[in-house]
C-alpha positions as MATLAB code, in Angstrom:
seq = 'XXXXXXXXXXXXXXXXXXXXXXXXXXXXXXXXXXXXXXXXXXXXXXXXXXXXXXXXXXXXXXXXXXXXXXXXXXXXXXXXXXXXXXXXXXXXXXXXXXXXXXXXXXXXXXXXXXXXXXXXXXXXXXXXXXXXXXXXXXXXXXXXXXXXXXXXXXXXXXXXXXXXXXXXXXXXXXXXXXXXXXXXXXXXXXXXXXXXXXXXXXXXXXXXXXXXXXXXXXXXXXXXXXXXXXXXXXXXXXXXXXXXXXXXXXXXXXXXXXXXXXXXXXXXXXXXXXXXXXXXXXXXXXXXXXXXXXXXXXXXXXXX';
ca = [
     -41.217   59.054  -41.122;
     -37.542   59.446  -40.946;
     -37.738   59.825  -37.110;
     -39.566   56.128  -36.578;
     -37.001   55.636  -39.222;
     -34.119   56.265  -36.613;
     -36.161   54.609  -34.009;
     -36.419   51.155  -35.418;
     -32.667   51.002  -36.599;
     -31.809   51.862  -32.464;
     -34.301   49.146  -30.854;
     -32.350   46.515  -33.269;
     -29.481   48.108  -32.767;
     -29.840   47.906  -28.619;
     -31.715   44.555  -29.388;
     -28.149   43.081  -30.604;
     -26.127   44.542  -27.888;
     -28.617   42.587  -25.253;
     -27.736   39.456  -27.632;
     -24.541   39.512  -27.167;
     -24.314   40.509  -23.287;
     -26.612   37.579  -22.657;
     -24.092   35.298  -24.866;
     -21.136   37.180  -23.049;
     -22.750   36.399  -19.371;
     -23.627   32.759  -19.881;
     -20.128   31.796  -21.457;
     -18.570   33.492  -18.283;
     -20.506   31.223  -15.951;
     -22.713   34.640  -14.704;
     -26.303   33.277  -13.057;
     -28.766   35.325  -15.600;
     -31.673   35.554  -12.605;
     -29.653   38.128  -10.892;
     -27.527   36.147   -8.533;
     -23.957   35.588   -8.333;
     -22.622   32.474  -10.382;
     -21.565   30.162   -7.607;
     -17.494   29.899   -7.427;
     -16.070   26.624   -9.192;
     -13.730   24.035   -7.077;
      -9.909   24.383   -7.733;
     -10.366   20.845   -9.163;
     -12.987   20.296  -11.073;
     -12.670   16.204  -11.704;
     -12.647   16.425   -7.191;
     -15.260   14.307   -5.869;
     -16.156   11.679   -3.255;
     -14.428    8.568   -3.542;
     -15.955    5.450   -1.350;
     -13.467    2.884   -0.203;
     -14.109   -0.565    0.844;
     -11.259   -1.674    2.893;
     -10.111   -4.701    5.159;
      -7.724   -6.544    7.111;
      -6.302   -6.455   10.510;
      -7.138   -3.910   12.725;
      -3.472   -2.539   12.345;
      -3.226   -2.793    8.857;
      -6.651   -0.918    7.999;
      -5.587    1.754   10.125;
      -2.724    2.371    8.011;
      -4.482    2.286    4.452;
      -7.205    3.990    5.391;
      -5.584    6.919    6.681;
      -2.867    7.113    3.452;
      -5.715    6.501    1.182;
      -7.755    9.417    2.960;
      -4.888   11.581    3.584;
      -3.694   10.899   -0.224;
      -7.438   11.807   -1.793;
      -7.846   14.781    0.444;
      -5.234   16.465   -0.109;
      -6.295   16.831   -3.550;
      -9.826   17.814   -2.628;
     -11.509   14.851   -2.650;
     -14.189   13.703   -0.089;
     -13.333   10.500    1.092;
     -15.515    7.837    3.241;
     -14.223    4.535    4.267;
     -16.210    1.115    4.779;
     -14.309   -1.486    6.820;
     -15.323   -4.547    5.506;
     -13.927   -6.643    8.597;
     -10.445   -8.914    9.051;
     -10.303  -12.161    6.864;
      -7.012  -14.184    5.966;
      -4.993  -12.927    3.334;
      -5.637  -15.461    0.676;
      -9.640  -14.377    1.160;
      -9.218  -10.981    0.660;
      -7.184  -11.536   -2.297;
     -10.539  -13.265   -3.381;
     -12.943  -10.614   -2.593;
     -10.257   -7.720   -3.984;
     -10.694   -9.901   -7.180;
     -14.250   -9.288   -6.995;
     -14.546   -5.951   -6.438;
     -15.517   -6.586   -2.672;
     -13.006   -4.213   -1.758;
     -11.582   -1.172   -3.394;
      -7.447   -1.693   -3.008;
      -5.184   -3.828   -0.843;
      -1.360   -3.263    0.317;
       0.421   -6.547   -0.466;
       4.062   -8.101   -1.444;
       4.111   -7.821   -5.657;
       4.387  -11.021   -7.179;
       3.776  -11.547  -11.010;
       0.715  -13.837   -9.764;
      -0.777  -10.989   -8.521;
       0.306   -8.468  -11.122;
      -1.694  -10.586  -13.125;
      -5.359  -10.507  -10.768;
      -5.255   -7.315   -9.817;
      -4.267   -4.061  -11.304;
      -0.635   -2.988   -9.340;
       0.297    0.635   -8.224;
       4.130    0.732   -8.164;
       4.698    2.977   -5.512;
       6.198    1.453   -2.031;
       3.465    1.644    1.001;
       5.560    1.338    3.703;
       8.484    3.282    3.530;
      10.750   -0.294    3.029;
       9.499   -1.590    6.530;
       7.736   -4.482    5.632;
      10.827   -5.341    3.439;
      13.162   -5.708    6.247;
      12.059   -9.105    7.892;
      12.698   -9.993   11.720;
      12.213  -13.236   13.116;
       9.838  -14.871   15.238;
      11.730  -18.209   16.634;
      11.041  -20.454   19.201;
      12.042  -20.075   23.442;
      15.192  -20.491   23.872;
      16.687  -20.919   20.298;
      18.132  -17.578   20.328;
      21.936  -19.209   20.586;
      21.710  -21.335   17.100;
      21.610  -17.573   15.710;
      24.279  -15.886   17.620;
      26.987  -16.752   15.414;
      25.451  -15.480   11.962;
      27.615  -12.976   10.428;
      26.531  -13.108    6.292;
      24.037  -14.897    4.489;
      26.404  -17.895    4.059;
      25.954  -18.216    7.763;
      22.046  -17.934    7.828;
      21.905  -20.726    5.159;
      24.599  -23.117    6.638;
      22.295  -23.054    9.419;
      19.765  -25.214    7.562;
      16.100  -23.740    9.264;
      13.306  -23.920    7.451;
      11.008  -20.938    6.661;
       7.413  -20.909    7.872;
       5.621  -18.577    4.856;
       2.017  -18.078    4.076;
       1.009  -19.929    1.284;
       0.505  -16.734   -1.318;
       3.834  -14.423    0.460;
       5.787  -12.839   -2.055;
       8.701  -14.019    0.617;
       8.466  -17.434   -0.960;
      10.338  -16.395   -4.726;
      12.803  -14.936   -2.532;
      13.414  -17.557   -0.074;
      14.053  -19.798   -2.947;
      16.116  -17.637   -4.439;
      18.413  -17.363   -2.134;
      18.752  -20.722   -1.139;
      16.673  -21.040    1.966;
      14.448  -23.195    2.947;
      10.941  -22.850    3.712;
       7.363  -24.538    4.040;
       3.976  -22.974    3.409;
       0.619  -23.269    4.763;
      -2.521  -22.476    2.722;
      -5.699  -20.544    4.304;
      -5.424  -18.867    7.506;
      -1.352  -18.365    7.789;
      -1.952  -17.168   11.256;
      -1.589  -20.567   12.262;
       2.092  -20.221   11.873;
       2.947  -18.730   15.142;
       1.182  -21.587   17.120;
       3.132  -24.313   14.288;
       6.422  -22.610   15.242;
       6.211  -22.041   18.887;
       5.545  -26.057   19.180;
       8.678  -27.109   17.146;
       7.409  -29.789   15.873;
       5.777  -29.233   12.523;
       9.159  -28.443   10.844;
       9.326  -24.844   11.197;
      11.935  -22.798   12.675;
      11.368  -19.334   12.377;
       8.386  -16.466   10.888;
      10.108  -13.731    9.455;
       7.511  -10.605    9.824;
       8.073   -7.212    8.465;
       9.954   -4.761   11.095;
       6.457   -2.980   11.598;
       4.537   -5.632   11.731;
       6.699   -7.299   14.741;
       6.305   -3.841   16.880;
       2.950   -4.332   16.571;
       3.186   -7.947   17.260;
       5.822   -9.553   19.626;
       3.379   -8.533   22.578;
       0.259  -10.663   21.085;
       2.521  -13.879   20.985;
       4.500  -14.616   24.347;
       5.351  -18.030   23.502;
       7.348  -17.162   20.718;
      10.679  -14.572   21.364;
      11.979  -11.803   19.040;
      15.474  -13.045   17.332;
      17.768  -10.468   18.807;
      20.869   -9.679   16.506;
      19.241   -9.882   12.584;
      17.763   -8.188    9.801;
      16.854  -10.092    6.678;
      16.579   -7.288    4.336;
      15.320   -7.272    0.124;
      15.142   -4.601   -1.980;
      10.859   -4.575   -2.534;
       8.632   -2.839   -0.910;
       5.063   -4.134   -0.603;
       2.400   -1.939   -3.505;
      -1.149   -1.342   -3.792;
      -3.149   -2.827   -5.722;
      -6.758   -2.037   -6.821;
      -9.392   -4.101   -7.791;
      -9.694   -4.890  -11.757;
     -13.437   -3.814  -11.411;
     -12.556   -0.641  -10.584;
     -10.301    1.123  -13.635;
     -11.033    4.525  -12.663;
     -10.421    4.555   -8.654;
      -6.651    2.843  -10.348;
      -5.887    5.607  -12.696;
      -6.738    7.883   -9.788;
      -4.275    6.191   -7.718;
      -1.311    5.744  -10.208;
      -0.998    9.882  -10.223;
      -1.993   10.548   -6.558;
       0.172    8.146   -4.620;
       3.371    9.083   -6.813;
       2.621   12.479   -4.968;
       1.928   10.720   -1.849;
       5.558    9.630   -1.795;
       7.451   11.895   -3.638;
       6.216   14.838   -0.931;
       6.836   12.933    1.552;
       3.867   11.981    2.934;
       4.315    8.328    2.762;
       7.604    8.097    4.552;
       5.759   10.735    7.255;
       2.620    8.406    8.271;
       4.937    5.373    8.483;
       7.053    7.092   10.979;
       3.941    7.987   12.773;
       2.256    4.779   12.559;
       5.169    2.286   13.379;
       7.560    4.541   15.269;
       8.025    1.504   17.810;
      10.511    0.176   15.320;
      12.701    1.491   17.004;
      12.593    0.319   20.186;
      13.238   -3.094   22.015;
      12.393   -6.223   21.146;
      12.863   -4.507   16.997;
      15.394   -2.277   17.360;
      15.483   -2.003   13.755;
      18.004    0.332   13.260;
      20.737   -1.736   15.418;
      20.298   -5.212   13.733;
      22.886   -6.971   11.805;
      22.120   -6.733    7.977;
      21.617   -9.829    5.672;
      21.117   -8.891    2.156;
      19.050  -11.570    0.011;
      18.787  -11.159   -3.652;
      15.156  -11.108   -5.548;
      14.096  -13.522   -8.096;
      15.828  -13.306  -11.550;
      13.370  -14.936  -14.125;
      11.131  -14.463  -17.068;
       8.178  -14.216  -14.601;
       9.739  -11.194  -12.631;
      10.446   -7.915  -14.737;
      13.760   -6.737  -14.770;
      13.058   -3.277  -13.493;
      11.735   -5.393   -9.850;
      15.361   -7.518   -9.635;
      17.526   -4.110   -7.715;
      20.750   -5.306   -6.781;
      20.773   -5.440   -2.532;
      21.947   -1.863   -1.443;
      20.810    0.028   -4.247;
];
């Protein structure tokens, strides 16, 4: 009696201990069928994040590899849909829509108010310092600029796509300027023929290298730099609230470790070479907008 006594109070006894090793072994993550738990990722919110992207061959190349580079880097899996080239103005329409996933463009409080804006700079201030397409031969009417004064006493007008932040700032410094709506490729052809009353294209210093090749009927203004403090941003589609909050924390990263500052290097090192020459060009500071519409925090004083 005693000794089945003894017996029963060990099986519970050893019937607890098994309790609590099975509770122990499924809190720690252990695989009870005799295998080894596999190990967790270093991340476990990483996963695969599908972009739809677009734009000229040039410019997807760019945001697709930051994007990819950005996301992988923190362990994400990352595949990329080009969803072709369309004019700007269209793929501000289908970014609205959720037809693509995030597109680098000039911030404008317009646009702040379509899509939702990551305030980090995309291309290392390139696209910031404008260069100037002008037509054959009008090199000489620019010779003589020395400061803004000079630019604007000249009295040319501005050819500007129809939604370019450029516009604001045009106007606020004074300049003159005409837009076109749709397709603002259109503008090279308008001011090659000098005729439509348009006297120069001011591209970003990147986007000439890549350019001044394709367009042999226009020449590469020699001597200036038209330079404002505002880089182009992303922004992300309002559809898409997560792949944003992703973004705001991963492309601070991007550019405070320098990543940013090392793919634009790599991608538009011809910046500094002839026709651009970027780094040997007269500097003309133009203010930003000062309104109710722009934030004060976007208004930096040139050379800040």
């Amino acid at each position: 009696m005693i000794f089945h006594r003894i017996l029963s109070a060990a099986s519970s006894w050893l019937a607890l201990l098994s309790v609590a090793a099975f509770a122990h072994a499924a809190s720690a993550g252990t695989d009870l069928s005799g295998s080894a738990a596999p190990l967790r990722s270093a991340d476990a919110s990483a996963k695969e994040v599908v972009l739809h992207l677009g734009g000229t061959p040039a410019a997807f190349a760019y945001i697709s590899s930051l994007l990819t580079r950005t996301l992988e880097q923190q362990g994400h899996s990352v595949r990329v849909h080009n969803v072709g080239n369309f004019p700007t103005t269209r793929l501000e329409v289908m970014l609205e829509h959720g037809e693509i996933s995030a597109f680098i463009l000039g911030r404008t409080p317009q646009r702040d108010g379509r899509f939702l804006p990551v305030n980090v700079g995309m291309t290392d201030d390139l696209v910031n310092q404008r260069i100037l397409f002008i037509p054959k031969g009008a090199q000489v009417i620019y010779d003589k600029v020395q400061t803004l004064e000079d630019f604007r006493q000249l009295g040319l007008v501005a050819a500007l796509g129809v939604a370019w932040a450029d516009n604001d700032i045009w106007v606020a410094n004074d300049l003159p300027l005409r837009t076109l709506g749709g397709d603002w490729k259109r503008l090279y052809e308008m001011v090659a023929s000098q005729d439509r009353g348009m006297d120069y294209l001011p591209r970003g210093a990147h986007e000439m290298a890549e350019e001044w090749r394709l367009h042999p009927d226009l020449d590469v203004e020699r001597n200036l730099v038209l330079v404002y403090d505002q880089d182009h941003i992303m922004y992300v589609s309002p559809t898409d609230l997560e792949l944003h909050t992703l973004f705001q924390g991963l492309l601070v990263q991007a550019r405070d470790s320098g990543l940013i500052a090392e793919l634009a290097a790599e991608f538009f090192a011809d910046v500094k070479k002839p026709p651009v020459s970027l780094e040997e060009r007269r500097v003309i500071d133009l203010r930003l907008p000062r309104s109710p519409q722009y934030p004060q925090s976007w208004a930096i004083e040139p050379g800040r």
